[in-house]
Tab-separated table of N, CA and C and ligand atoms in Angstrom:
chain	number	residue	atom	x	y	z
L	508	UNK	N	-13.687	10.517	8.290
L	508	UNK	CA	-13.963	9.081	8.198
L	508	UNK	C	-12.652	8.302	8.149
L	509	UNK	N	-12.406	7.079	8.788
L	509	UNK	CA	-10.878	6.033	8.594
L	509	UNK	C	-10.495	5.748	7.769
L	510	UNK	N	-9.574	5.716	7.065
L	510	UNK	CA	-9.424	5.721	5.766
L	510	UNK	C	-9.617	4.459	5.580
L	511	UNK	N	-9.504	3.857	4.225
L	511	UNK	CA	-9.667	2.736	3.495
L	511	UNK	C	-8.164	2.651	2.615
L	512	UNK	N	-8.266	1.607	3.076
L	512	UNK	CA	-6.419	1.233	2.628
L	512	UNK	C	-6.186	0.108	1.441
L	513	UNK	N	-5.645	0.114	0.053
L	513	UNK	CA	-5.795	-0.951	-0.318
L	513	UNK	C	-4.317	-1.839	-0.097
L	514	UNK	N	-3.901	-2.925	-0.075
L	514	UNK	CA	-3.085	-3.219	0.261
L	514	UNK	C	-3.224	-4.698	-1.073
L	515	UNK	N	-1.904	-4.702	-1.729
L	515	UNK	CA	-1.009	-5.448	-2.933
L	515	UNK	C	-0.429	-6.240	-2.554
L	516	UNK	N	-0.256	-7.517	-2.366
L	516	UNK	CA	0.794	-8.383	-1.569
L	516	UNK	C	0.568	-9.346	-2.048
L	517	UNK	N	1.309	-10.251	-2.929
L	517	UNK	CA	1.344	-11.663	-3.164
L	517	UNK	C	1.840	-12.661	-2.189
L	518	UNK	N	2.709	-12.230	-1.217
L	518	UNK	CA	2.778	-13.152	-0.070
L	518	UNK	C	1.884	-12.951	0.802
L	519	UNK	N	1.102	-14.321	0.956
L	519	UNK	CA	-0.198	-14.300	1.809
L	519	UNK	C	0.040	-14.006	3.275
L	520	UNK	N	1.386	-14.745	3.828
L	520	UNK	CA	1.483	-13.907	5.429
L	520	UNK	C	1.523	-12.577	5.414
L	521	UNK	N	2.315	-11.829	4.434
L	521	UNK	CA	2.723	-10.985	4.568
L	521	UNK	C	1.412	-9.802	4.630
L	522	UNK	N	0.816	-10.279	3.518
L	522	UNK	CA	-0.528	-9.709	3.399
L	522	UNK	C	-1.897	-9.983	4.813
L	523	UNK	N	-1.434	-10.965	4.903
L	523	UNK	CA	-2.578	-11.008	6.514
L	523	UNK	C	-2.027	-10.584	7.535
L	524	UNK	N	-0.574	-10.043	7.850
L	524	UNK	CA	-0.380	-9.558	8.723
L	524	UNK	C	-0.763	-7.796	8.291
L	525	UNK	N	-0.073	-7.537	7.538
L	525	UNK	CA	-0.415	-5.905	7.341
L	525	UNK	C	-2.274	-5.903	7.125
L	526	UNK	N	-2.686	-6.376	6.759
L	526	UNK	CA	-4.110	-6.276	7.073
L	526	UNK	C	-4.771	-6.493	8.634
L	527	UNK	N	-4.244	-8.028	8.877
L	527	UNK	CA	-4.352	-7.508	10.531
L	527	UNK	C	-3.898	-6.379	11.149
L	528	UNK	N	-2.536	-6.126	11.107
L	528	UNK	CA	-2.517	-4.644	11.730
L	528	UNK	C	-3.265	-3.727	11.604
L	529	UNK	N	-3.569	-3.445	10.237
L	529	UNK	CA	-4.122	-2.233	10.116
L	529	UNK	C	-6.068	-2.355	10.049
L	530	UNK	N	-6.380	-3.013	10.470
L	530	UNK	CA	-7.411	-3.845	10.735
L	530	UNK	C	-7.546	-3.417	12.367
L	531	UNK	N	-6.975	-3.854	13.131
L	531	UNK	CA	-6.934	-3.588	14.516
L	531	UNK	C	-6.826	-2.723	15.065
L	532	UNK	N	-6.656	-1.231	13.972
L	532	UNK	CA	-6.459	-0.238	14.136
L	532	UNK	C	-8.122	0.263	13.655
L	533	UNK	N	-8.725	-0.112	13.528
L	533	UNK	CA	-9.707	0.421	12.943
L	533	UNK	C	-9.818	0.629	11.372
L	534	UNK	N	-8.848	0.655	10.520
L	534	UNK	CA	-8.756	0.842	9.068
L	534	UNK	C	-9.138	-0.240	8.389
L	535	UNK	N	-10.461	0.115	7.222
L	535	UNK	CA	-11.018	-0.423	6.474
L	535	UNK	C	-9.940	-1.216	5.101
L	536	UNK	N	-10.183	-2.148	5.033
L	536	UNK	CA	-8.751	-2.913	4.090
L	536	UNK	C	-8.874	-3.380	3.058
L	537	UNK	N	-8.972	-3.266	1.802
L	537	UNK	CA	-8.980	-4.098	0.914
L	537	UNK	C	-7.946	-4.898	0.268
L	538	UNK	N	-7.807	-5.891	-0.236
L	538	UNK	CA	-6.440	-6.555	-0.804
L	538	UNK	C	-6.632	-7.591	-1.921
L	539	UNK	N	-5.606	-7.314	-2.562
L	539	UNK	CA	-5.539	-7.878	-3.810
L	539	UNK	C	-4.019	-9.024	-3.697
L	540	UNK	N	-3.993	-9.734	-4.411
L	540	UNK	CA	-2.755	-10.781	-3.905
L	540	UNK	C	-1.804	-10.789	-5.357
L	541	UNK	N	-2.001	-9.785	-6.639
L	541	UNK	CA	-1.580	-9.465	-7.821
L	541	UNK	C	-1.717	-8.123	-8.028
L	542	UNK	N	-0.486	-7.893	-8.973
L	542	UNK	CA	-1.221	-6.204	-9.628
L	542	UNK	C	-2.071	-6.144	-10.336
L	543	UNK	N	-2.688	-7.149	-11.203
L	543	UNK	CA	-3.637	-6.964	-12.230
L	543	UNK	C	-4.879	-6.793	-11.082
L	544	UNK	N	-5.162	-7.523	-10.219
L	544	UNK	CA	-5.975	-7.515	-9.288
L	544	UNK	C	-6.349	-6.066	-8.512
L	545	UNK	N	-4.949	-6.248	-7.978
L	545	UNK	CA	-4.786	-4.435	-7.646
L	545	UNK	C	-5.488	-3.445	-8.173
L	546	UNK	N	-4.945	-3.227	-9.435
L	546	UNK	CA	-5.554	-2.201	-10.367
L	546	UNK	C	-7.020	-2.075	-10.345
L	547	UNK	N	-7.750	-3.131	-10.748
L	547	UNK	CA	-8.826	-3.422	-10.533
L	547	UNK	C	-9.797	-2.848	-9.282
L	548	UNK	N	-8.918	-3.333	-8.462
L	548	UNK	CA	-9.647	-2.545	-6.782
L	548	UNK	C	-9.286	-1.333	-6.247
L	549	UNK	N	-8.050	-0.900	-6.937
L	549	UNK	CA	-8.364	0.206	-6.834
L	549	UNK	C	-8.980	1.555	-7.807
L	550	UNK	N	-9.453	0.549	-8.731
L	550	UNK	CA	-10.524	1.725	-9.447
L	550	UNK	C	-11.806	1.382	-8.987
L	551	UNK	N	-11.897	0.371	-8.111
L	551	UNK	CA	-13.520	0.086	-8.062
L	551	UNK	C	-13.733	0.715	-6.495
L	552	UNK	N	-12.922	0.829	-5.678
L	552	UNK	CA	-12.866	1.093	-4.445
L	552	UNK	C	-12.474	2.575	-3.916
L	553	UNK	N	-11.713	3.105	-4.971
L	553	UNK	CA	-10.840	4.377	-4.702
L	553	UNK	C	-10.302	4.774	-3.390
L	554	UNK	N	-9.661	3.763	-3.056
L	554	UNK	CA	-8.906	3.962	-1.513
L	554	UNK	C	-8.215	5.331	-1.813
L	555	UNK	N	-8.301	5.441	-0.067
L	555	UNK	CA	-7.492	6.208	0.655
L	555	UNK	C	-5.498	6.500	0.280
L	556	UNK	N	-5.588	5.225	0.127
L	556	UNK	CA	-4.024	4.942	0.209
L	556	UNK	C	-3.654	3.365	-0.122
L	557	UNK	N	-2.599	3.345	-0.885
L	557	UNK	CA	-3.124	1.917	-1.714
L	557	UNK	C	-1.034	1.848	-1.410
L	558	UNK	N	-0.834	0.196	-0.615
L	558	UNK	CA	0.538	0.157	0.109
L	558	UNK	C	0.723	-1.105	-1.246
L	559	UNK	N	1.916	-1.117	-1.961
L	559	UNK	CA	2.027	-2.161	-3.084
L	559	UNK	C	3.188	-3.075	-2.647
L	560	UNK	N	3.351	-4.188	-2.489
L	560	UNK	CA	4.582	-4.749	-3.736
L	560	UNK	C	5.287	-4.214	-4.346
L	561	UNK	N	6.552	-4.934	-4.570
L	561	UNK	CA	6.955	-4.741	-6.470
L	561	UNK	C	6.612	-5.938	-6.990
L	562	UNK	N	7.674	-6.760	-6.242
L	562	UNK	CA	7.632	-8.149	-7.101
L	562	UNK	C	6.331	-9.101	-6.957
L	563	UNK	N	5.826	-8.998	-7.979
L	563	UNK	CA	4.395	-9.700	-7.950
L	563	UNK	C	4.135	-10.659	-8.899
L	564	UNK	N	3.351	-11.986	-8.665
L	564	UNK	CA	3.160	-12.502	-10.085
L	564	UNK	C	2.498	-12.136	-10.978
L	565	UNK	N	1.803	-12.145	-12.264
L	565	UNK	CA	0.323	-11.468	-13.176
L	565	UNK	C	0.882	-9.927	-13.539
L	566	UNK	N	1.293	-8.893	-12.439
L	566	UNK	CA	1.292	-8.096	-12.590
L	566	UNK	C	1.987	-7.490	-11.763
L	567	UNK	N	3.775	-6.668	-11.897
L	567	UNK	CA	4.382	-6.299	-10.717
L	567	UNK	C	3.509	-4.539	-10.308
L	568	UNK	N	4.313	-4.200	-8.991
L	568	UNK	CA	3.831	-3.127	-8.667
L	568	UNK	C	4.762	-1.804	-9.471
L	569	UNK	N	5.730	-2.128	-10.268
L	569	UNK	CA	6.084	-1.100	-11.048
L	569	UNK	C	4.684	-0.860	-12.023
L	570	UNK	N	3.990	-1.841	-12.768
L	570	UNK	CA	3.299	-1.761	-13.565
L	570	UNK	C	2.091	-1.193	-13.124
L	571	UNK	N	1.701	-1.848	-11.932
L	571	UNK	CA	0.371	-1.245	-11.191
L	571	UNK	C	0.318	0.714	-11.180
L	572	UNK	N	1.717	0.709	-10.763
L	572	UNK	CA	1.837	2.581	-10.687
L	572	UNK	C	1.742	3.161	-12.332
L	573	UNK	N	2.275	2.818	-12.641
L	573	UNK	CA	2.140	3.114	-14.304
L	573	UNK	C	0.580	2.866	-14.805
L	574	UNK	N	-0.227	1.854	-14.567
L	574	UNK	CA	-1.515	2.120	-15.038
L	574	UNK	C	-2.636	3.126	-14.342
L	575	UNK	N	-1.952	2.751	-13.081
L	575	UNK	CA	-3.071	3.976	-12.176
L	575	UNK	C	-2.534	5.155	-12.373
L	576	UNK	N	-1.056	5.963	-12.755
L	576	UNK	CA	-1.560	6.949	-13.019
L	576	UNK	C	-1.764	7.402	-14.031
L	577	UNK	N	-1.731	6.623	-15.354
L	577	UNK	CA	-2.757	6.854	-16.784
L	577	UNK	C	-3.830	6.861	-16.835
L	578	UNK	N	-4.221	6.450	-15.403
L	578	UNK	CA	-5.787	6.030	-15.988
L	578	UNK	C	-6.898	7.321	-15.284
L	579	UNK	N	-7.305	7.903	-16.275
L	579	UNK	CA	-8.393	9.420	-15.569
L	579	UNK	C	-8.812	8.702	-15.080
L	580	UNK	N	-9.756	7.748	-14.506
L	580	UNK	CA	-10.683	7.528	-13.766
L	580	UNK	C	-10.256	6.576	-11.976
L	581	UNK	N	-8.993	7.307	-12.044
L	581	UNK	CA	-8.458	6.370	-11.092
L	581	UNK	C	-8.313	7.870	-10.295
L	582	UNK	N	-9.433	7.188	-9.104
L	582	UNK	CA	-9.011	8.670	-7.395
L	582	UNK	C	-8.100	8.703	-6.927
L	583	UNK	N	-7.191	9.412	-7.598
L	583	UNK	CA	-5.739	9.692	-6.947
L	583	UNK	C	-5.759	9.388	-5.387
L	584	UNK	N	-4.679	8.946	-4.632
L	584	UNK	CA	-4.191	8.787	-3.492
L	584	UNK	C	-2.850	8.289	-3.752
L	585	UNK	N	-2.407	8.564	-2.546
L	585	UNK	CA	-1.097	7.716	-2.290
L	585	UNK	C	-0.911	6.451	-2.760
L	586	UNK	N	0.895	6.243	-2.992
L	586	UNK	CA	0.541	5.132	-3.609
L	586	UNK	C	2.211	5.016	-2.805
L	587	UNK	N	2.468	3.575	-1.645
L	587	UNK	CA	3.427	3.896	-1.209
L	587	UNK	C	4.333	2.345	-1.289
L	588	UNK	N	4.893	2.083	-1.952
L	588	UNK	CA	5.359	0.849	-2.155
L	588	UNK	C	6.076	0.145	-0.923
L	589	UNK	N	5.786	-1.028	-0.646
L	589	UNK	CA	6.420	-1.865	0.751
L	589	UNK	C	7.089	-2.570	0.057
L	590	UNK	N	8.414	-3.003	0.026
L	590	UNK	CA	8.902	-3.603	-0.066
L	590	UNK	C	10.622	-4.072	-0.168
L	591	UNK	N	11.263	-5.091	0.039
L	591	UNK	CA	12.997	-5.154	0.116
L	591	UNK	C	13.681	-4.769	-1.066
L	592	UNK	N	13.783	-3.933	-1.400
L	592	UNK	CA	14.615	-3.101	-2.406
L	592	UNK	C	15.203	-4.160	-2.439
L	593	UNK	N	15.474	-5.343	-3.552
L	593	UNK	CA	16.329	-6.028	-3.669
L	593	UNK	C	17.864	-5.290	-4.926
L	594	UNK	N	17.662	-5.097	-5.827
L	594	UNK	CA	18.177	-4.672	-6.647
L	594	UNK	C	18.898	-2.916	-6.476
L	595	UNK	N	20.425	-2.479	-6.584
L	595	UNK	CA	20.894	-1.335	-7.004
L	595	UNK	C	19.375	-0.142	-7.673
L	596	UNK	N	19.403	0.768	-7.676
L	596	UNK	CA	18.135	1.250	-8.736
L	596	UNK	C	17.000	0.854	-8.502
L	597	UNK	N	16.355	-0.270	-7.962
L	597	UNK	CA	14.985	-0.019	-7.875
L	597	UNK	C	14.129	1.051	-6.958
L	598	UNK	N	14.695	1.809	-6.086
L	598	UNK	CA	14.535	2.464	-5.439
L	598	UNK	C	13.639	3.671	-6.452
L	599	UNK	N	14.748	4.242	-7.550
L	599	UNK	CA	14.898	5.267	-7.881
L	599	UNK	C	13.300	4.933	-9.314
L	600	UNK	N	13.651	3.868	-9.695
L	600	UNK	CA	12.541	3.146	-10.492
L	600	UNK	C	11.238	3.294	-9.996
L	601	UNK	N	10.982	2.633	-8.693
L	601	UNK	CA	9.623	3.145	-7.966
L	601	UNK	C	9.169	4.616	-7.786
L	602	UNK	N	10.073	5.178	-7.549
L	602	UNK	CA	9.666	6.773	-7.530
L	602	UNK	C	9.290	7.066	-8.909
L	603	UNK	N	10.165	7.066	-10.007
L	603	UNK	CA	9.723	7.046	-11.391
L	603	UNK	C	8.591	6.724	-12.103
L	604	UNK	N	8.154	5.477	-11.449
L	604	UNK	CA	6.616	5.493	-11.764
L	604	UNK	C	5.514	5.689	-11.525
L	605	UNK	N	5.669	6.328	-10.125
L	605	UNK	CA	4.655	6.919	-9.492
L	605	UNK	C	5.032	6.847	-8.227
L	606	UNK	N	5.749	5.999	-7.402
L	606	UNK	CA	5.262	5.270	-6.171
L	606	UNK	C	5.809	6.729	-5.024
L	607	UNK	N	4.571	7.274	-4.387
L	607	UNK	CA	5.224	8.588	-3.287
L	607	UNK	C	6.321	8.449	-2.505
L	608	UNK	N	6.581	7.107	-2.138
L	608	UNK	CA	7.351	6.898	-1.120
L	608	UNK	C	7.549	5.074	-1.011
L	609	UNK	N	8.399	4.922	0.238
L	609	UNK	CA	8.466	3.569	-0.074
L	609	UNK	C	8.355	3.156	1.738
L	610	UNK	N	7.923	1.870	2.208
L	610	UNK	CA	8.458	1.208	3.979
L	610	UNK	C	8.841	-0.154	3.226
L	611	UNK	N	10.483	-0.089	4.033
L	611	UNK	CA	10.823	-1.294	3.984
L	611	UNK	C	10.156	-2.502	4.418
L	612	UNK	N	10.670	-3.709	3.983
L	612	UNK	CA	10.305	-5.200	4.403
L	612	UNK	C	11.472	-5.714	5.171
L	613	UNK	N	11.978	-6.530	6.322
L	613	UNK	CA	10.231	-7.039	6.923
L	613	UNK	C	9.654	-5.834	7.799
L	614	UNK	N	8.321	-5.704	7.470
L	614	UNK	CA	7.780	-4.339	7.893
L	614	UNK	C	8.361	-4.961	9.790
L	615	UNK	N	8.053	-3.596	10.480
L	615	UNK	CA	8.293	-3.891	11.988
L	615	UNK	C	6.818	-3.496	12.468
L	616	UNK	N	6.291	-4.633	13.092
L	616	UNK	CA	4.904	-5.004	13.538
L	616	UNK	C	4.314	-3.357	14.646
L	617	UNK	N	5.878	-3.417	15.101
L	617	UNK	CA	5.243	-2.307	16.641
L	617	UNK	C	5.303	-0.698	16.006
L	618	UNK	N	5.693	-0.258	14.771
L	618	UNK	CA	5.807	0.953	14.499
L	618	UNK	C	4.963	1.211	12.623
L	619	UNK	N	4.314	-0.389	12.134
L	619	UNK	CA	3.871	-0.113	10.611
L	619	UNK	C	2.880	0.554	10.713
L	620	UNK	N	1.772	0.600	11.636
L	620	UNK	CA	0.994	1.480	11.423
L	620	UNK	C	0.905	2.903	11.444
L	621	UNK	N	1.974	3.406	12.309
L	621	UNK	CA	2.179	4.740	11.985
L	621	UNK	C	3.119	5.221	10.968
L	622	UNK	N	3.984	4.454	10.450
L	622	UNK	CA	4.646	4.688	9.157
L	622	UNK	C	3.565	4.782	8.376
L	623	UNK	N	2.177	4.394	8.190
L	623	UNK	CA	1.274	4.300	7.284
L	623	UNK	C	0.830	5.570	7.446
L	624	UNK	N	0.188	6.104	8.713
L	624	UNK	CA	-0.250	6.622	9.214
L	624	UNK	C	-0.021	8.263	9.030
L	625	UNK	N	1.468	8.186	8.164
L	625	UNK	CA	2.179	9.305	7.409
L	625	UNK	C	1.470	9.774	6.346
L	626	UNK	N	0.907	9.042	5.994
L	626	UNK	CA	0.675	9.376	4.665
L	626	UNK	C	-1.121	9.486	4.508
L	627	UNK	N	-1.624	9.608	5.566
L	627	UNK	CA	-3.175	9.637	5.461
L	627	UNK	C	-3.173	11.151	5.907
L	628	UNK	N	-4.313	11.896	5.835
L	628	UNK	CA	-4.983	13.274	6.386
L	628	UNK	C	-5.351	13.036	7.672
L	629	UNK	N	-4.841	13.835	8.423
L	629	UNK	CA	-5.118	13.926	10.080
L	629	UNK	C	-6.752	13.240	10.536
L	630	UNK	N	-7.424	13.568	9.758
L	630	UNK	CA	-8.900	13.658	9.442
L	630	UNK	C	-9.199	11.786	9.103
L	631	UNK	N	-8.575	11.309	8.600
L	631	UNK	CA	-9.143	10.346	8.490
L	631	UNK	C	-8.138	8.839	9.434
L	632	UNK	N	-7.216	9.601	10.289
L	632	UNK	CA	-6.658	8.475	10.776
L	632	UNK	C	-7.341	7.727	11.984
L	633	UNK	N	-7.083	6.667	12.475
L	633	UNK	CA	-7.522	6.399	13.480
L	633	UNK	C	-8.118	7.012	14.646
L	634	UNK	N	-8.543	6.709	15.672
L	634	UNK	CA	-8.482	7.359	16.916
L	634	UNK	C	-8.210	6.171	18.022
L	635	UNK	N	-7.816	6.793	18.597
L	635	UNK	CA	-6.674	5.278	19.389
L	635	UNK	C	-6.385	6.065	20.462
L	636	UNK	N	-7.119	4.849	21.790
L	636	UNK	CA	-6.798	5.813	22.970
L	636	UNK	C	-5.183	5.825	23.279
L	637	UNK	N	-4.637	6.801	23.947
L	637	UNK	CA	-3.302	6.963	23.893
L	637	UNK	C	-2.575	6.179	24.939
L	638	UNK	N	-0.989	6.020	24.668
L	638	UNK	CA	-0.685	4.698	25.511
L	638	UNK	C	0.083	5.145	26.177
N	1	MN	MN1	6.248	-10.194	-3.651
């Protein structure tokens, strides 16, 4: 089945574009525009693969990784943080709290979906006639 993706983004372009993309790909999307929000959907939804923020208002995505993985009732998946490493160390910080991996910002429109696309089971990626 396609996976279901949740996607964290307090910037609203930023967030309607990675949803469009991955939208047009066939992938089911959910999105939250906070981490507190986040959290929320992804215990109610148990995505596939849940792409975060850091810097967020309500709730950053350091914090989001830290509650999802305390929380037993949260369906493990990937958890792969997007975003401009602004700061020395945050890199090493995101890994620390959970985050598997990281895709830079500004994502690149012609190659984000298969950077995503890393991190799902063969089984549930798209099918996309070939180009
Ligand atoms: Mn942000």
């Amino acid at each position: 089945m396609t996976a279901r993706i949740l996607v964290i983004e307090d910037d609203e372009a930023s967030r309607m574009l990675v949803t469009y993309l991955l939208e047009a790909d066939g992938y089911q999307v959910y999105s939250a525009s906070n981490g507190r929000d986040g959290v929320r959907a992804a215990l109610e939804h148990g995505p596939d693969l849940i792409l975060s923020d850091l810097q967020m208002p309500v709730m950053d995505g350091y914090e989001v990784a830290r509650l999802l993985h305390a929380d037993p009732g949260w369906r493990r998946a990937p958890l792969v943080a997007v975003t401009a490493f602004s700061m020395p160390g945050d890199r090493e910080k995101a890994l620390e709290v959970g985050f598997q991996d990281h895709i830079s910002k500004p994502i690149d429109p012609e190659r984000f979906v298969r950077q995503v696309e890393a991190y799902l089971s063969p089984s549930s990626r798209a099918v996309r006639p070939p180009r």
